[in-house]
Each structure stands twice: as structure tokens, then as C-alpha cells.
Amino acid sequence: MLTLDEVNAKYFDVLKELGNIGAGNATTAIANMLNLRIDMKVPTVAFLPVEELGTAIGAEDDIIVGIMLGVEMDIEGSMMFLLDMNSAHKIVNRLMMRDESYAEPFDEMDLSAIKEVGNIIAGSYLSALSSMTNLAISPTVPFVAVDMAAAILSVPAVQFGVFGDHALMIETKFSDDLGISGHFILMPEEGSYEKILASLGLSI
Amino acid sequence: MSQMIKVGMADLNICKAPDALTTIGLGSCIGIALYDPTTKISGLAHIMLPDSTQIRNNSNGAKFADTGIQMLLDDMIKAGANKSKIVAKIAGGAKMFEMSGGSASTINVGQRNAEASKQKLKELGIKLLAEDTGLNYGRTVELYSETGEYHIKSVGKDLKIL
């Protein structure tokens, strides 16, 4: 059996394509939710040593928003959607119909709006994955954290670190009037990659 | 001029006075600070997982509490520290997301990292002077070799000195 690192390396293009389609679907969902026209740039996919995850989207001590959900049913694992503070504020302000420049710390209502964003994004991402693979995939309730990038990214780093030394990360940049960008990290359990690839007719 | 030396994730380093060691944004990981007040030789390890024997992929010893603490201690002794004088302070081990699920190997990993670190220190006969572990927020730590002070910084919280 291949290690997770070997699977990632061998099927990089396939996983990248899955990521693209998932992220594309998720972008449409955000656009609908915010009632904006959003063009998604081709996402970049990085295959990073876990030790570098902490600095993958900016400085280690930049404060970011992380939304984490479990993934259940045919495949298991978790996924994370990351937003820089600027993007998070823009989305929340839009949803709360506030002035664009409002940047006070998030309150409970704001955090639940962010969770809902995470729900919608993850749901659409996973439903794309599900319809491509014919696997039943469902997200759990989302959890949100606002903290230093390195602390939030230590969660996927640990998750990947158990099985290998590398993590697969998809950066999605949206070009729109708001200038929002986000990152996805899909963290499958060992064995789930095989199921995904097998469902596409690829054997490991 | 004293230097602030950065320690990355799954990494460790030592320094001598007047330098200091830092690691930024500990989540569920633990920053293990070892300090010999007689020589001021200091060491900091940033471990991610509790136990190298439970993981197939364990080539980097600095990733685990059991092997990381041993390596850090060895490096400090090599640099001239007195083993019997070395004391420890630990920080980190948070639960960043209140997820109940997740894989068996990462459930409550922060708490398990803290427990494994304490267990290893006990095994090695190193006294744990203070700890700031658990809860749900990230921590940046700095170990000052002049004083042995261990500074903990978190978002929206006052500086904590162990």
C-alpha cells in the first residue's frame, strides 16, 4: 500500500482536479449567498511539508479565521476553510448588511454567520466531490476559530503529520468587487483517498 | 546584542545567554522549554504528537513528545548543561476546534501531547516548574536564557510569564 505522501504525489493532478471542481462549486455558492458576481481564478494547489503549513497562507502570527468540519459516510476525515481577517470581515459585513469598513471584533452573531458560510461552502465542495465519485459524503456541524495562523494550521498539520509529511492545500482566489480569497484543506483519513481514487477507476 | 532564535513546527533548538528561543502560534502542539539555571543553557522543542511508537512515519524525532524531549536534553548536555539542574516549563496543547469527531489518532491530541510531555519529563527526572496548557487558543512562546522566564502571548490576552 502506498503512503499518503506517495498517493498525493502520484495522483496530484487528479486530486488537484477534484479540488478545482469542488472549489468551483463552492465559489458559486458564495456568489449566490452574497449576491455577487464572483469569478474564480484557477486555484493553486500546493503539496507542502507539514512543517510549512503554518506559514503557507501568510505570517505565522497573522490572525485568520478557520472553519472546520468533519467529513462522514463513505469517506472520513475533515476539511478546513480558511479566510484572512479582511476577507472574513467583508463577507460578514455583506451578510449583516453593514458598512464595508466595519472591522470590530466578531461577536456571536458574526461567528454564527461565518459558520453558516463554512457550512454552505463545505457542503457545495463536498457535493461536487460526491457527485463525481458517487460516494456518499456529508459534512458535520462546523466549528470556527479566530486565532494565529500557525495555531489554526497546526490542526491540519497534526492530522497529516500522523500519516505522512505532506499536506495538500488548495488556494482559491476570487476576483470580485470585494477581493475575497480563501483556502481549502481536505484532510482525509487513511484509506479515504483510496476510496476516492477507486471510485474514479484508479487503483493505488 | 541578544538574538531571538525561531523554532519551527516539529523542530527544536538550544541557545546560550543572552539569546532567546521562540516558537510562534502553538495550537495543539506543545512548546517544551528546558533550562539549566547554572549554565543558562536553554532549549525549546515544538512537538506535534505524543508518541513516536504509535506512528509509522516517525523519522523526525522532533515531531514527538517522547523522542523530541530526549533529543533536546541530549543537545543541551552536549552543549555543557548539567542534567541534574535542568528544569522544565511547558505551554500549548490547546483544542483549537471543539470537534468531537476526527480520527482516533488526533482526538484530544493537545491534551495527550501535554500528558505525554509530562510523562517523559518525569521519566527523565526533570522537574516541571510550570505549565500553561489546554483551553482553546493559540500561544506564542519565548524562552529567555538570561532569566529562564517563559513568556506566553495569545491573541486578546495579557502576557503570561511562567
mmCIF file of N, CA and C in Angstrom, chain B residues 34-108:
data_model
loop_
_atom_site.group_PDB
_atom_site.id
_atom_site.type_symbol
_atom_site.label_atom_id
_atom_site.label_comp_id
_atom_site.label_asym_id
_atom_site.label_seq_id
_atom_site.Cartn_x
_atom_site.Cartn_y
_atom_site.Cartn_z
ATOM 1 N N LEU B 34 13.281 23.755 28.251
ATOM 2 C CA LEU B 34 14.187 23.193 29.251
ATOM 3 C C LEU B 34 15.239 24.260 29.559
ATOM 4 N N TYR B 35 15.606 24.331 30.843
ATOM 5 C CA TYR B 35 16.503 25.407 31.255
ATOM 6 C C TYR B 35 17.424 24.944 32.363
ATOM 7 N N ASP B 36 18.700 25.235 32.168
ATOM 8 C CA ASP B 36 19.674 24.957 33.225
ATOM 9 C C ASP B 36 20.107 26.296 33.803
ATOM 10 N N PRO B 37 19.623 26.656 35.005
ATOM 11 C CA PRO B 37 19.937 27.980 35.564
ATOM 12 C C PRO B 37 21.424 28.160 35.862
ATOM 13 N N THR B 38 22.176 27.079 36.038
ATOM 14 C CA THR B 38 23.597 27.233 36.370
ATOM 15 C C THR B 38 24.432 27.637 35.159
ATOM 16 N N THR B 39 24.114 27.135 33.999
ATOM 17 C CA THR B 39 24.873 27.486 32.788
ATOM 18 C C THR B 39 24.079 28.399 31.857
ATOM 19 N N LYS B 40 22.793 28.569 32.170
ATOM 20 C CA LYS B 40 21.850 29.343 31.331
ATOM 21 C C LYS B 40 21.668 28.729 29.945
ATOM 22 N N ILE B 41 22.062 27.493 29.781
ATOM 23 C CA ILE B 41 21.805 26.816 28.510
ATOM 24 C C ILE B 41 20.307 26.486 28.457
ATOM 25 N N SER B 42 19.695 26.870 27.341
ATOM 26 C CA SER B 42 18.245 26.755 27.216
ATOM 27 C C SER B 42 17.900 25.947 25.988
ATOM 28 N N GLY B 43 16.765 25.287 26.045
ATOM 29 C CA GLY B 43 16.324 24.517 24.888
ATOM 30 C C GLY B 43 14.827 24.610 24.717
ATOM 31 N N LEU B 44 14.386 24.606 23.457
ATOM 32 C CA LEU B 44 12.945 24.664 23.183
ATOM 33 C C LEU B 44 12.609 23.651 22.091
ATOM 34 N N ALA B 45 11.620 22.808 22.369
ATOM 35 C CA ALA B 45 11.152 21.835 21.371
ATOM 36 C C ALA B 45 9.684 22.115 21.069
ATOM 37 N N HIS B 46 9.323 22.019 19.795
ATOM 38 C CA HIS B 46 7.932 22.231 19.355
ATOM 39 C C HIS B 46 7.410 20.891 18.840
ATOM 40 N N ILE B 47 6.770 20.137 19.717
ATOM 41 C CA ILE B 47 6.328 18.794 19.328
ATOM 42 C C ILE B 47 4.856 18.819 18.868
ATOM 43 N N MET B 48 4.515 17.902 17.968
ATOM 44 C CA MET B 48 3.159 17.864 17.384
ATOM 45 C C MET B 48 2.320 16.711 17.897
ATOM 46 N N LEU B 49 2.976 15.594 18.195
ATOM 47 C CA LEU B 49 2.251 14.375 18.541
ATOM 48 C C LEU B 49 2.864 13.741 19.787
ATOM 49 N N PRO B 50 2.040 12.976 20.526
ATOM 50 C CA PRO B 50 2.527 12.467 21.808
ATOM 51 C C PRO B 50 3.575 11.349 21.717
ATOM 52 N N ASP B 51 3.395 10.427 20.785
ATOM 53 C CA ASP B 51 4.110 9.161 20.939
ATOM 54 C C ASP B 51 4.643 8.634 19.604
ATOM 55 N N SER B 52 5.964 8.591 19.464
ATOM 56 C CA SER B 52 6.559 8.139 18.202
ATOM 57 C C SER B 52 6.311 6.652 17.947
ATOM 58 N N THR B 53 6.062 5.895 19.010
ATOM 59 C CA THR B 53 5.908 4.448 18.819
ATOM 60 C C THR B 53 4.536 4.096 18.239
ATOM 61 N N GLN B 54 3.601 5.074 18.260
ATOM 62 C CA GLN B 54 2.258 4.819 17.737
ATOM 63 C C GLN B 54 2.138 5.185 16.256
ATOM 64 N N ILE B 55 3.196 5.703 15.676
ATOM 65 C CA ILE B 55 3.124 6.273 14.335
ATOM 66 C C ILE B 55 4.150 5.576 13.437
ATOM 67 N N ARG B 56 3.709 5.176 12.269
ATOM 68 C CA ARG B 56 4.626 4.513 11.350
ATOM 69 C C ARG B 56 5.673 5.480 10.822
ATOM 70 N N ASN B 57 5.186 6.673 10.503
ATOM 71 C CA ASN B 57 6.073 7.658 9.909
ATOM 72 C C ASN B 57 6.731 8.484 11.012
ATOM 73 N N ASN B 58 7.845 7.986 11.568
ATOM 74 C CA ASN B 58 8.412 8.673 12.738
ATOM 75 C C ASN B 58 9.893 9.001 12.571
ATOM 76 N N SER B 59 10.265 9.348 11.333
ATOM 77 C CA SER B 59 11.684 9.616 11.084
ATOM 78 C C SER B 59 12.162 10.908 11.750
ATOM 79 N N ASN B 60 11.279 11.892 11.878
ATOM 80 C CA ASN B 60 11.674 13.142 12.524
ATOM 81 C C ASN B 60 11.329 13.091 14.013
ATOM 82 N N GLY B 61 12.334 12.831 14.819
ATOM 83 C CA GLY B 61 12.126 12.683 16.258
ATOM 84 C C GLY B 61 11.596 13.936 16.928
ATOM 85 N N ALA B 62 11.872 15.114 16.334
ATOM 86 C CA ALA B 62 11.445 16.372 16.941
ATOM 87 C C ALA B 62 9.934 16.560 16.880
ATOM 88 N N LYS B 63 9.267 15.672 16.120
ATOM 89 C CA LYS B 63 7.821 15.774 15.963
ATOM 90 C C LYS B 63 7.070 15.238 17.192
ATOM 91 N N PHE B 64 7.714 14.412 17.982
ATOM 92 C CA PHE B 64 7.021 13.689 19.055
ATOM 93 C C PHE B 64 7.529 14.070 20.442
ATOM 94 N N ALA B 65 6.618 13.991 21.422
ATOM 95 C CA ALA B 65 6.991 14.337 22.795
ATOM 96 C C ALA B 65 8.092 13.410 23.309
ATOM 97 N N ASP B 66 7.916 12.107 23.121
ATOM 98 C CA ASP B 66 8.885 11.169 23.718
ATOM 99 C C ASP B 66 10.290 11.341 23.148
ATOM 100 N N THR B 67 10.400 11.355 21.824
ATOM 101 C CA THR B 67 11.724 11.464 21.206
ATOM 102 C C THR B 67 12.251 12.903 21.218
ATOM 103 N N GLY B 68 11.351 13.872 21.051
ATOM 104 C CA GLY B 68 11.763 15.274 20.986
ATOM 105 C C GLY B 68 12.419 15.747 22.277
ATOM 106 N N ILE B 69 11.797 15.403 23.416
ATOM 107 C CA ILE B 69 12.343 15.843 24.704
ATOM 108 C C ILE B 69 13.718 15.206 24.940
ATOM 109 N N GLN B 70 13.824 13.934 24.583
ATOM 110 C CA GLN B 70 15.112 13.230 24.728
ATOM 111 C C GLN B 70 16.200 13.909 23.882
ATOM 112 N N MET B 71 15.842 14.225 22.625
ATOM 113 C CA MET B 71 16.822 14.866 21.725
ATOM 114 C C MET B 71 17.252 16.230 22.250
ATOM 115 N N LEU B 72 16.271 16.983 22.761
ATOM 116 C CA LEU B 72 16.564 18.322 23.276
ATOM 117 C C LEU B 72 17.510 18.232 24.476
ATOM 118 N N LEU B 73 17.206 17.292 25.354
ATOM 119 C CA LEU B 73 18.043 17.084 26.539
ATOM 120 C C LEU B 73 19.468 16.698 26.122
ATOM 121 N N ASP B 74 19.580 15.786 25.180
ATOM 122 C CA ASP B 74 20.899 15.349 24.706
ATOM 123 C C ASP B 74 21.698 16.519 24.148
ATOM 124 N N ASP B 75 21.021 17.353 23.342
ATOM 125 C CA ASP B 75 21.697 18.518 22.748
ATOM 126 C C ASP B 75 22.197 19.464 23.832
ATOM 127 N N MET B 76 21.370 19.659 24.866
ATOM 128 C CA MET B 76 21.756 20.597 25.932
ATOM 129 C C MET B 76 22.942 20.063 26.725
ATOM 130 N N ILE B 77 22.921 18.759 26.990
ATOM 131 C CA ILE B 77 24.035 18.150 27.733
ATOM 132 C C ILE B 77 25.323 18.242 26.916
ATOM 133 N N LYS B 78 25.201 17.998 25.620
ATOM 134 C CA LYS B 78 26.355 18.114 24.724
ATOM 135 C C LYS B 78 26.929 19.533 24.752
ATOM 136 N N ALA B 79 26.022 20.518 24.905
ATOM 137 C CA ALA B 79 26.462 21.920 24.913
ATOM 138 C C ALA B 79 27.020 22.332 26.276
ATOM 139 N N GLY B 80 26.940 21.423 27.246
ATOM 140 C CA GLY B 80 27.534 21.723 28.547
ATOM 141 C C GLY B 80 26.565 21.916 29.701
ATOM 142 N N ALA B 81 25.287 21.633 29.477
ATOM 143 C CA ALA B 81 24.311 21.797 30.562
ATOM 144 C C ALA B 81 24.462 20.662 31.587
ATOM 145 N N ASN B 82 24.109 20.963 32.843
ATOM 146 C CA ASN B 82 24.119 19.936 33.892
ATOM 147 C C ASN B 82 22.753 19.294 33.966
ATOM 148 N N LYS B 83 22.710 18.027 33.664
ATOM 149 C CA LYS B 83 21.412 17.353 33.601
ATOM 150 C C LYS B 83 20.626 17.504 34.898
ATOM 151 N N SER B 84 21.332 17.402 36.017
ATOM 152 C CA SER B 84 20.626 17.413 37.302
ATOM 153 C C SER B 84 20.017 18.780 37.629
ATOM 154 N N LYS B 85 20.485 19.812 36.941
ATOM 155 C CA LYS B 85 19.978 21.162 37.226
ATOM 156 C C LYS B 85 18.833 21.568 36.288
ATOM 157 N N ILE B 86 18.636 20.792 35.233
ATOM 158 C CA ILE B 86 17.671 21.222 34.220
ATOM 159 C C ILE B 86 16.231 21.133 34.735
ATOM 160 N N VAL B 87 15.500 22.222 34.492
ATOM 161 C CA VAL B 87 14.082 22.261 34.860
ATOM 162 C C VAL B 87 13.257 22.530 33.604
ATOM 163 N N ALA B 88 11.958 22.281 33.699
ATOM 164 C CA ALA B 88 11.112 22.407 32.510
ATOM 165 C C ALA B 88 9.895 23.278 32.755
ATOM 166 N N LYS B 89 9.434 23.912 31.668
ATOM 167 C CA LYS B 89 8.143 24.611 31.647
ATOM 168 C C LYS B 89 7.505 24.243 30.320
ATOM 169 N N ILE B 90 6.214 24.025 30.327
ATOM 170 C CA ILE B 90 5.569 23.672 29.056
ATOM 171 C C ILE B 90 4.340 24.545 28.793
ATOM 172 N N ALA B 91 4.039 24.735 27.511
ATOM 173 C CA ALA B 91 2.868 25.519 27.121
ATOM 174 C C ALA B 91 2.311 24.983 25.808
ATOM 175 N N GLY B 92 1.020 25.191 25.598
ATOM 176 C CA GLY B 92 0.363 24.750 24.362
ATOM 177 C C GLY B 92 -0.686 23.697 24.655
ATOM 178 N N GLY B 93 -0.850 22.775 23.722
ATOM 179 C CA GLY B 93 -1.807 21.692 23.935
ATOM 180 C C GLY B 93 -3.258 22.133 23.925
ATOM 181 N N ALA B 94 -3.556 23.164 23.128
ATOM 182 C CA ALA B 94 -4.929 23.667 23.073
ATOM 183 C C ALA B 94 -5.799 22.763 22.210
ATOM 184 N N LYS B 95 -7.094 22.964 22.362
ATOM 185 C CA LYS B 95 -8.047 22.316 21.463
ATOM 186 C C LYS B 95 -8.633 23.445 20.630
ATOM 187 N N MET B 96 -8.107 23.628 19.431
ATOM 188 C CA MET B 96 -8.450 24.800 18.628
ATOM 189 C C MET B 96 -9.894 24.784 18.149
ATOM 190 N N PHE B 97 -10.410 23.586 17.862
ATOM 191 C CA PHE B 97 -11.795 23.459 17.410
ATOM 192 C C PHE B 97 -12.500 22.460 18.315
ATOM 193 N N GLU B 98 -13.723 22.782 18.679
ATOM 194 C CA GLU B 98 -14.464 21.905 19.595
ATOM 195 C C GLU B 98 -15.033 20.669 18.903
ATOM 196 N N MET B 99 -14.290 20.133 17.961
ATOM 197 C CA MET B 99 -14.771 18.969 17.226
ATOM 198 C C MET B 99 -14.822 17.758 18.152
ATOM 199 N N SER B 100 -15.888 16.994 18.034
ATOM 200 C CA SER B 100 -15.926 15.780 18.847
ATOM 201 C C SER B 100 -15.349 14.610 18.055
ATOM 202 N N GLY B 101 -15.533 14.654 16.739
ATOM 203 C CA GLY B 101 -15.057 13.534 15.912
ATOM 204 C C GLY B 101 -13.588 13.663 15.561
ATOM 205 N N GLY B 102 -13.259 13.332 14.348
ATOM 206 C CA GLY B 102 -11.861 13.356 13.928
ATOM 207 C C GLY B 102 -11.299 11.970 14.057
ATOM 208 N N SER B 103 -10.072 11.796 13.639
ATOM 209 C CA SER B 103 -9.511 10.460 13.658
ATOM 210 C C SER B 103 -9.058 10.105 15.068
ATOM 211 N N ALA B 104 -9.019 8.821 15.340
ATOM 212 C CA ALA B 104 -8.640 8.350 16.669
ATOM 213 C C ALA B 104 -7.275 8.893 17.057
ATOM 214 N N SER B 105 -6.387 9.021 16.065
ATOM 215 C CA SER B 105 -5.023 9.441 16.377
ATOM 216 C C SER B 105 -4.917 10.924 16.702
ATOM 217 N N THR B 106 -5.951 11.705 16.368
ATOM 218 C CA THR B 106 -5.841 13.131 16.670
ATOM 219 C C THR B 106 -6.916 13.626 17.636
ATOM 220 N N ILE B 107 -7.742 12.741 18.164
ATOM 221 C CA ILE B 107 -8.733 13.156 19.157
ATOM 222 C C ILE B 107 -8.003 13.641 20.404
ATOM 223 N N ASN B 108 -8.412 14.804 20.883
ATOM 224 C CA ASN B 108 -7.791 15.386 22.081
ATOM 225 C C ASN B 108 -6.272 15.368 22.020
#
